[in-house]
């Protein structure tokens, strides 16, 4: 009993001391964080100031060049200079100060406007499961507003900023005692073990030194490695959007919306939206094999080399190609000599692992780095990788490969290829373009015209978003997502170009602005890669295109102006006169899912101002945060414009067209009810009428 | 209606407006007082209503003000502005053609030489000093309360000596202590004392004429103002209540002492003689005519000896604190009655009230200016207004509607047409801008077009016309002028340097429009309630546009620039850069190429597969320099190969693009070598060294690679 006494006392003392330490440490950390935050804000502010300064100077410079009326310094009006303002202090020791009064002229007010970002093309954003801010409902708090807010918050997973503060990272894992003490101080933050886990999690993930394992060093950098072709091109392949021609584009980066159950089964939501190129068929005619030696030192002059290359080309067979297409053909660069089993093994594992780039061929590299026959020709990692990449494209055209690598001769390349035993067989396209193809194509086209008619008759109002289909096992039949959604297959689909469901394009020689044009009839813009005769593929630089059915994709919008509306709030005005049915502008904005639109719409309803526009069954265009000037066009029951959702190269886009001839300076209106019956209530005048 | 922004009426409107026609002295800077004309009319109605309760009346009055105050204020303000800086001239309006005295007949035979001839002729006339026009004063008599006319007329002399002096107050020069004053004795007359009120023959009365030449600026001094000084010498008994009080106002300076040498020499005061003086301003210092045709009665003031006045020229006002009822002065005090007439050479020109050299800006102004003063009951001089106006009306009627005296009743409708009030007026002046319209048709047309905040309906009336006035609920006050004017600052016109672009504003001018014959029937209330809506058919950019980003007004020179021509706004460019930068598993070389390429595509907006070959070549041309500088050639090659894998570019393009890039690189290296030779070789070994060190680490990474191969591909985007 005696012995226990001092021990507990000691322990108590200890724990008290620890508690104090934890408390002080906690305080210190918080202060530190505060300081850092303040510093950051200060820095940001200064940076902003500098930016503003720069911009103003730039602007002033620009203005000096132009003949522009300078903005006058606000002059005093009348004899106000005689008036004085007095600042009085409550304390007797301070004298009251007087200063001349300067009056600023009144500036005519403008209607209310929320800030927004300009955009000329739709921009897809994800659903927001966290409410970013609680909408401002005015200074006065009404009961119905509160009820509304509660309901709103229920719709979301949470409100931004609810999470607690994080621990500052450090390198070493502290003693268990500390965790224990913290846990006793903040019991609500979890047990000792949990805190420890959390600490590890928080400190380890953002280590900036290490590159993530999937990443290969830059080809041009000093640390370039020798990797497989797939690995070298992985970033380019996965990030490139074949539809926008951009890397990590703004419109097609989202995983497909599992709106309907049948689709969600077809394509897993984990899969990247951007299709990898491997499945696209290569144009066979492109593979050129130079038959003439490129110079005196050309590898072709070596004995047997040319035959070797040629032979490999001839040997290629069709079944093999098909097989490669069935699998994820990341094996195109793998060695046949290595043995098929190992290769396919790796391949299957890799595909099961979700297509990661993990297949560094260590063995291969070792073999390649052993200088067997080549006399001291050093290949560094970059060169090796580059060779593999190029061989996938150029096959045995070693002269070209050498030219592109730049640092090696074709003979060296050949030697390396032989050593690597990576001589590839060039796939030869069977059949090729047969003379009967034309006839077939024509038949196809005629069938399509019928189909379009048929589609028209069905006139189902449901329009679904287009997704490139990818079902290598079978042709586009009733199970193809394109067919199911009543969309045509596009050039982005993985199916055969002669697929029955493909849209053939038009063969018009006129302006494609009547229903004679199959594209116009199908509410599609002419595809510059399909419609070769109407002019949609010509005159890229000029605005004078003979085809009038490609305005949205080319952005041939009219100059719009913004001014206070004659009806309500702001309005959109047109600068130059337009004719009936001319394209005016695309209604751009954020592309959001229908669910997200529901959530947002609830807030917009409350504000009585909505820029939502139904795009199709899956998506809605919301011009609230991002948009273009046409967003200010008001609703009218007797409008001068109409809206039309057009399929433009695989994307649904909203075009605003002139309903009649419009004079310059006229305000633009269109009928909001086009898609939404309830959109009416956002418009001032009609709203007032309703209230009356 | 001239283009103007209505509704700008703040406090400034009230103070800017001149005292109203019937405002009865209430006209002040306050907003309320501007409804003066109507408060007056309301008061006029009072007796008509049988003993209304005070509150009821007040409430009614409030309602009345509510309805008509604001527009009236606005029109008051516009009237004043139109007088100071007219935007248009009424006489040029078709329905006011009778106000235009010019004829176009002479234009056909006009020769330039005529102008010179005219000027020469005019100069000759001036030299010959013909009496172009003159001021004619006919004195009716001198009235003094103390002397009964019956008494005096018999035993004593029934006339007094009147001396009329023309006083010219000149501008002060530097050397002068005070304003130099010139007194020109004009005439001495005997004026009947307290004559009968019965009209005498005009010829019998003493009259004098002052040539208008006198009012011309003399050579030596610039004359500031002209006034007539009347001095009556009366050889009567000493007056008990000699001192009469007068009021001062801007027009008439009663009882002033003029320290003149002449006066000193006079010896009137010795034997009980009394001298009464009065002064009237003919032209004030702004050269406005103050005395119009009419009958005047001037309150005279006994002149006292004032020693001070001899020393210094001071303008003194004798005021005893007591304020007498104005008409008492005229019934008691010594007054001088006379008729004033501006006579011209010929008869028809005699009506011109203004002397030539001092012609005011327009005749309207003069009329208007005289009006308020003539109506003020507190004034020392009571002009018989009815006479003046009668004369004017008559004149006008001679011109337009021969011998028809019209009475016009204004009936104000407000508060759901239940309340009506009327005011009878017997001239054809617009009550809001006091414009003399001269014809009923013109008046109605003017009211309808210039005061469209109201609705005017004409109703024929046995005595003349009734005009129903109500508020126009559908008034469209939207701005139709140059939108740039709204936002331009005062004095802005002079602050520009060099010629600048202006906003083009479109107005439609109709040449020889089809006009219906003027008829009063067009002002009758239409049957179907609402007249056809006058819609502006003006198309064009008659409004001020704003920048969509900052809501700043669009200036004329910015009209041609469309902010939406930029396919890649800056924020989007930044966004794509940060998005790519955010990837943790994309190496820096790839990132750079991707960023460059994305910016390139965004800038040129490629849409078709078959553009891609061209796009790649263009990319090399535009960004080749950067690719070389940042050492991204191999990454660029990877990009091209990837594009080829997507079936977007041909092998030929890869070859061509790379060849072009090499070419550019060689040129770059050549230039660098030419500049400096030393740093280039040092780079090379470093590079190799780096690779040497890097190899083992790369192997290590590849080992970890395998161990971490379970990571799904989706992790590519760490940000998500």
Coordinates of N, CA and C in Angstrom, one line a residue, chain B residues 271-379:
Chain B
X271 N -38.0 127.4 -48.5 CA -39.3 128.0 -48.2 C -40.4 126.9 -48.2
X272 N -40.2 125.9 -47.4 CA -41.3 125.0 -47.2 C -41.5 124.1 -48.4
X273 N -40.7 124.2 -49.3 CA -40.9 123.3 -50.5 C -40.5 121.9 -50.1
X274 N -41.1 121.0 -50.8 CA -40.8 119.6 -50.5 C -40.4 118.9 -51.8
X275 N -39.4 118.0 -51.7 CA -39.0 117.3 -52.9 C -39.2 115.8 -52.7
X276 N -39.9 115.2 -53.6 CA -40.1 113.8 -53.6 C -39.3 113.1 -54.7
X277 N -38.8 112.0 -54.3 CA -38.0 111.4 -55.4 C -38.4 109.9 -55.5
X278 N -38.2 109.4 -56.6 CA -38.4 107.9 -56.9 C -37.5 107.5 -58.0
X279 N -37.1 106.3 -58.0 CA -36.2 105.9 -59.0 C -36.7 104.5 -59.6
X280 N -36.6 104.4 -60.8 CA -37.1 103.1 -61.4 C -36.0 102.6 -62.4
X281 N -35.7 101.4 -62.3 CA -34.7 100.9 -63.2 C -35.3 100.5 -64.5
X282 N -34.7 101.0 -65.6 CA -35.1 100.6 -66.9 C -34.4 99.4 -67.4
X283 N -33.1 99.4 -67.3 CA -32.4 98.2 -67.6 C -31.5 97.9 -66.4
X284 N -31.5 96.7 -66.0 CA -30.7 96.4 -64.8 C -29.3 96.0 -65.3
X285 N -28.5 95.6 -64.3 CA -27.1 95.4 -64.7 C -26.9 94.3 -65.7
X286 N -27.9 93.4 -65.8 CA -27.8 92.3 -66.8 C -28.4 92.7 -68.1
X287 N -28.7 94.0 -68.1 CA -29.2 94.6 -69.4 C -30.6 94.0 -69.7
X288 N -31.3 93.7 -68.7 CA -32.6 93.2 -68.9 C -33.6 94.4 -68.8
X289 N -34.5 94.4 -69.6 CA -35.5 95.5 -69.6 C -36.5 95.2 -68.4
X290 N -36.6 96.2 -67.6 CA -37.4 96.0 -66.4 C -38.8 96.7 -66.5
X291 N -38.8 97.7 -67.4 CA -40.1 98.5 -67.5 C -40.7 98.1 -68.8
X292 N -41.9 97.5 -68.7 CA -42.6 97.2 -69.9 C -43.7 98.2 -70.1
X293 N -44.4 98.1 -71.2 CA -45.5 99.0 -71.4 C -46.5 98.8 -70.3
X294 N -47.1 99.8 -69.9 CA -48.2 99.7 -68.9 C -48.4 101.0 -68.1
X295 N -49.3 100.9 -67.3 CA -49.5 102.1 -66.4 C -48.8 101.8 -65.1
X296 N -48.2 102.8 -64.6 CA -47.4 102.7 -63.4 C -47.8 103.7 -62.4
X297 N -47.7 103.3 -61.2 CA -47.9 104.2 -60.1 C -46.6 104.1 -59.2
X298 N -45.9 105.2 -59.1 CA -44.7 105.1 -58.3 C -44.9 105.8 -57.0
X299 N -44.4 105.1 -56.0 CA -44.5 105.7 -54.7 C -43.3 106.7 -54.5
X300 N -43.6 107.9 -54.2 CA -42.5 108.9 -54.1 C -42.1 109.0 -52.6
X301 N -40.9 109.5 -52.5 CA -40.4 109.6 -51.1 C -39.9 111.0 -50.9
X302 N -40.2 111.5 -49.8 CA -39.7 112.9 -49.5 C -38.2 112.8 -49.3
X303 N -37.6 113.8 -49.9 CA -36.2 113.8 -49.7 C -35.8 114.5 -48.5
X304 N -35.0 114.0 -47.7 CA -34.5 114.6 -46.5 C -33.1 115.1 -46.6
X305 N -32.8 116.0 -45.8 CA -31.4 116.4 -45.9 C -30.6 115.4 -45.2
X306 N -29.6 115.1 -45.9 CA -28.7 114.1 -45.4 C -27.3 114.5 -45.6
X307 N -26.7 114.9 -44.5 CA -25.3 115.3 -44.7 C -24.3 114.2 -45.1
X308 N -24.7 113.1 -44.7 CA -23.8 112.0 -45.1 C -23.7 111.8 -46.6
X309 N -24.8 112.0 -47.1 CA -24.9 111.8 -48.6 C -24.0 112.7 -49.4
X310 N -23.7 113.8 -48.8 CA -22.9 114.7 -49.5 C -21.5 114.3 -49.5
X311 N -21.1 113.6 -48.5 CA -19.7 113.2 -48.4 C -19.5 112.0 -49.3
X312 N -20.4 111.1 -49.2 CA -20.1 109.8 -49.9 C -21.3 109.4 -50.7
X313 N -21.0 108.7 -51.7 CA -22.1 108.1 -52.4 C -22.4 106.7 -51.8
X314 N -23.4 106.8 -51.1 CA -23.8 105.5 -50.5 C -25.3 105.2 -50.9
X315 N -25.5 104.0 -51.0 CA -26.9 103.6 -51.3 C -27.5 103.2 -50.0
X316 N -28.5 104.0 -49.6 CA -29.1 103.8 -48.3 C -30.5 103.5 -48.4
X317 N -30.9 102.6 -47.6 CA -32.3 102.2 -47.6 C -32.9 102.6 -46.2
X318 N -33.9 103.4 -46.3 CA -34.5 103.8 -45.0 C -35.6 102.8 -44.7
X319 N -35.5 102.2 -43.7 CA -36.4 101.1 -43.4 C -36.9 101.3 -42.0
X320 N -38.1 101.5 -41.8 CA -38.5 101.4 -40.4 C -39.1 100.1 -40.2
X321 N -38.9 99.5 -39.2 CA -39.2 98.1 -39.0 C -40.6 97.7 -39.3
X322 N -41.4 98.6 -39.3 CA -42.8 98.2 -39.5 C -43.1 98.0 -40.9
X323 N -43.9 97.0 -41.2 CA -44.2 96.7 -42.5 C -45.6 97.1 -42.8
X324 N -45.7 98.0 -43.7 CA -47.0 98.5 -44.0 C -47.7 97.6 -45.1
X325 N -49.0 97.5 -45.0 CA -49.7 96.9 -46.1 C -49.4 97.7 -47.4
X326 N -49.1 97.0 -48.4 CA -48.6 97.6 -49.6 C -49.5 98.6 -50.2
X327 N -50.7 98.3 -50.2 CA -51.6 99.3 -50.9 C -51.9 100.5 -50.2
X328 N -51.6 100.5 -48.9 CA -51.7 101.7 -48.1 C -50.8 102.8 -48.6
X329 N -49.7 102.3 -49.0 CA -48.7 103.3 -49.6 C -49.4 104.0 -50.7
X330 N -50.0 103.3 -51.5 CA -50.6 103.9 -52.7 C -51.8 104.7 -52.5
X331 N -52.5 104.4 -51.4 CA -53.7 105.2 -51.1 C -53.3 106.5 -50.4
X332 N -52.3 106.4 -49.7 CA -51.9 107.6 -48.9 C -50.8 108.4 -49.5
X333 N -49.7 107.7 -49.6 CA -48.4 108.3 -49.9 C -48.4 109.1 -51.2
X334 N -47.5 109.9 -51.3 CA -47.3 110.6 -52.6 C -47.0 109.7 -53.7
X335 N -47.7 109.6 -54.7 CA -47.5 108.8 -55.8 C -47.5 109.5 -57.1
X336 N -46.8 109.0 -58.0 CA -46.8 109.6 -59.3 C -47.3 108.5 -60.3
X337 N -48.3 108.9 -61.1 CA -48.9 108.0 -62.0 C -48.5 108.4 -63.4
X338 N -48.1 107.4 -64.1 CA -47.8 107.6 -65.5 C -48.0 106.4 -66.4
X339 N -48.0 106.6 -67.6 CA -48.2 105.5 -68.6 C -46.8 105.4 -69.3
X340 N -46.4 104.2 -69.4 CA -45.1 104.0 -70.1 C -45.3 103.3 -71.4
X341 N -44.7 103.7 -72.4 CA -44.8 103.1 -73.7 C -43.5 103.1 -74.5
X342 N -43.2 102.0 -75.0 CA -42.0 102.0 -75.9 C -42.5 102.2 -77.3
X343 N -42.2 103.3 -77.8 CA -42.7 103.7 -79.2 C -41.6 103.5 -80.2
X344 N -42.0 103.0 -81.3 CA -41.0 102.8 -82.4 C -41.2 103.8 -83.5
X345 N -40.5 103.6 -84.6 CA -40.6 104.5 -85.7 C -42.0 104.4 -86.4
X346 N -42.3 103.1 -86.7 CA -43.5 102.8 -87.3 C -44.5 102.2 -86.4
X347 N -45.7 102.2 -86.7 CA -46.7 101.7 -85.8 C -46.6 100.3 -85.4
X348 N -46.4 99.4 -86.4 CA -46.4 98.0 -86.1 C -45.1 97.6 -85.3
X349 N -44.1 98.4 -85.4 CA -42.9 98.1 -84.7 C -43.0 98.6 -83.2
X350 N -44.0 99.4 -83.0 CA -44.0 100.1 -81.7 C -44.2 99.1 -80.6
X351 N -44.7 97.9 -80.9 CA -44.9 97.0 -79.8 C -43.6 96.4 -79.3
X352 N -42.6 96.5 -80.1 CA -41.3 95.9 -79.6 C -40.9 96.5 -78.3
X353 N -40.9 95.8 -77.3 CA -40.6 96.4 -76.0 C -39.2 96.7 -75.7
X354 N -38.3 96.2 -76.5 CA -36.9 96.3 -76.2 C -36.2 97.3 -77.1
X355 N -35.4 98.0 -76.5 CA -34.5 98.9 -77.4 C -33.5 98.0 -78.1
X356 N -33.2 98.5 -79.2 CA -32.4 97.6 -80.1 C -31.0 97.2 -79.5
X357 N -30.2 98.2 -79.1 CA -28.9 97.7 -78.7 C -28.9 96.9 -77.5
X358 N -29.9 96.9 -76.8 CA -29.9 96.1 -75.5 C -30.8 94.9 -75.6
X359 N -31.1 94.5 -76.8 CA -32.0 93.4 -76.9 C -31.6 92.2 -76.0
X360 N -32.6 91.8 -75.3 CA -32.3 90.6 -74.5 C -32.2 89.4 -75.3
X361 N -31.9 88.3 -74.7 CA -31.6 87.1 -75.5 C -32.8 86.6 -76.3
X362 N -33.9 86.5 -75.7 CA -35.1 86.4 -76.5 C -36.2 87.1 -75.8
X363 N -37.2 87.4 -76.6 CA -38.2 88.2 -76.0 C -39.0 87.5 -74.9
X364 N -39.0 86.2 -75.0 CA -39.7 85.4 -74.0 C -39.1 85.7 -72.6
X365 N -37.8 85.7 -72.6 CA -37.2 85.9 -71.3 C -37.6 87.2 -70.7
X366 N -37.6 88.2 -71.5 CA -38.0 89.5 -70.9 C -39.4 89.4 -70.3
X367 N -40.3 88.8 -71.1 CA -41.6 88.7 -70.6 C -41.7 88.0 -69.3
X368 N -41.0 86.9 -69.3 CA -41.0 86.0 -68.2 C -40.4 86.7 -67.0
X369 N -39.3 87.4 -67.2 CA -38.6 88.0 -66.1 C -39.5 89.1 -65.5
X370 N -40.3 89.7 -66.3 CA -41.1 90.8 -65.7 C -42.2 90.3 -65.0
X371 N -42.6 89.1 -65.3 CA -43.9 88.5 -64.8 C -43.9 88.4 -63.3
X372 N -42.9 87.7 -62.8 CA -43.0 87.4 -61.3 C -43.0 88.8 -60.5
X373 N -42.2 89.7 -61.0 CA -42.1 90.9 -60.2 C -43.4 91.7 -60.3
X374 N -44.0 91.6 -61.5 CA -45.3 92.4 -61.6 C -46.4 91.8 -60.8
X375 N -46.3 90.6 -60.4 CA -47.4 90.0 -59.7 C -47.2 90.0 -58.2
X376 N -46.0 90.4 -57.8 CA -45.8 90.4 -56.4 C -46.6 91.5 -55.7
X377 N -47.4 91.2 -54.9 CA -48.2 92.3 -54.3 C -47.4 93.1 -53.3
X378 N -46.3 92.6 -52.8 CA -45.6 93.4 -51.8 C -44.7 94.5 -52.5
X379 N -44.8 94.6 -53.7 CA -43.9 95.5 -54.4 C -44.4 97.0 -54.3

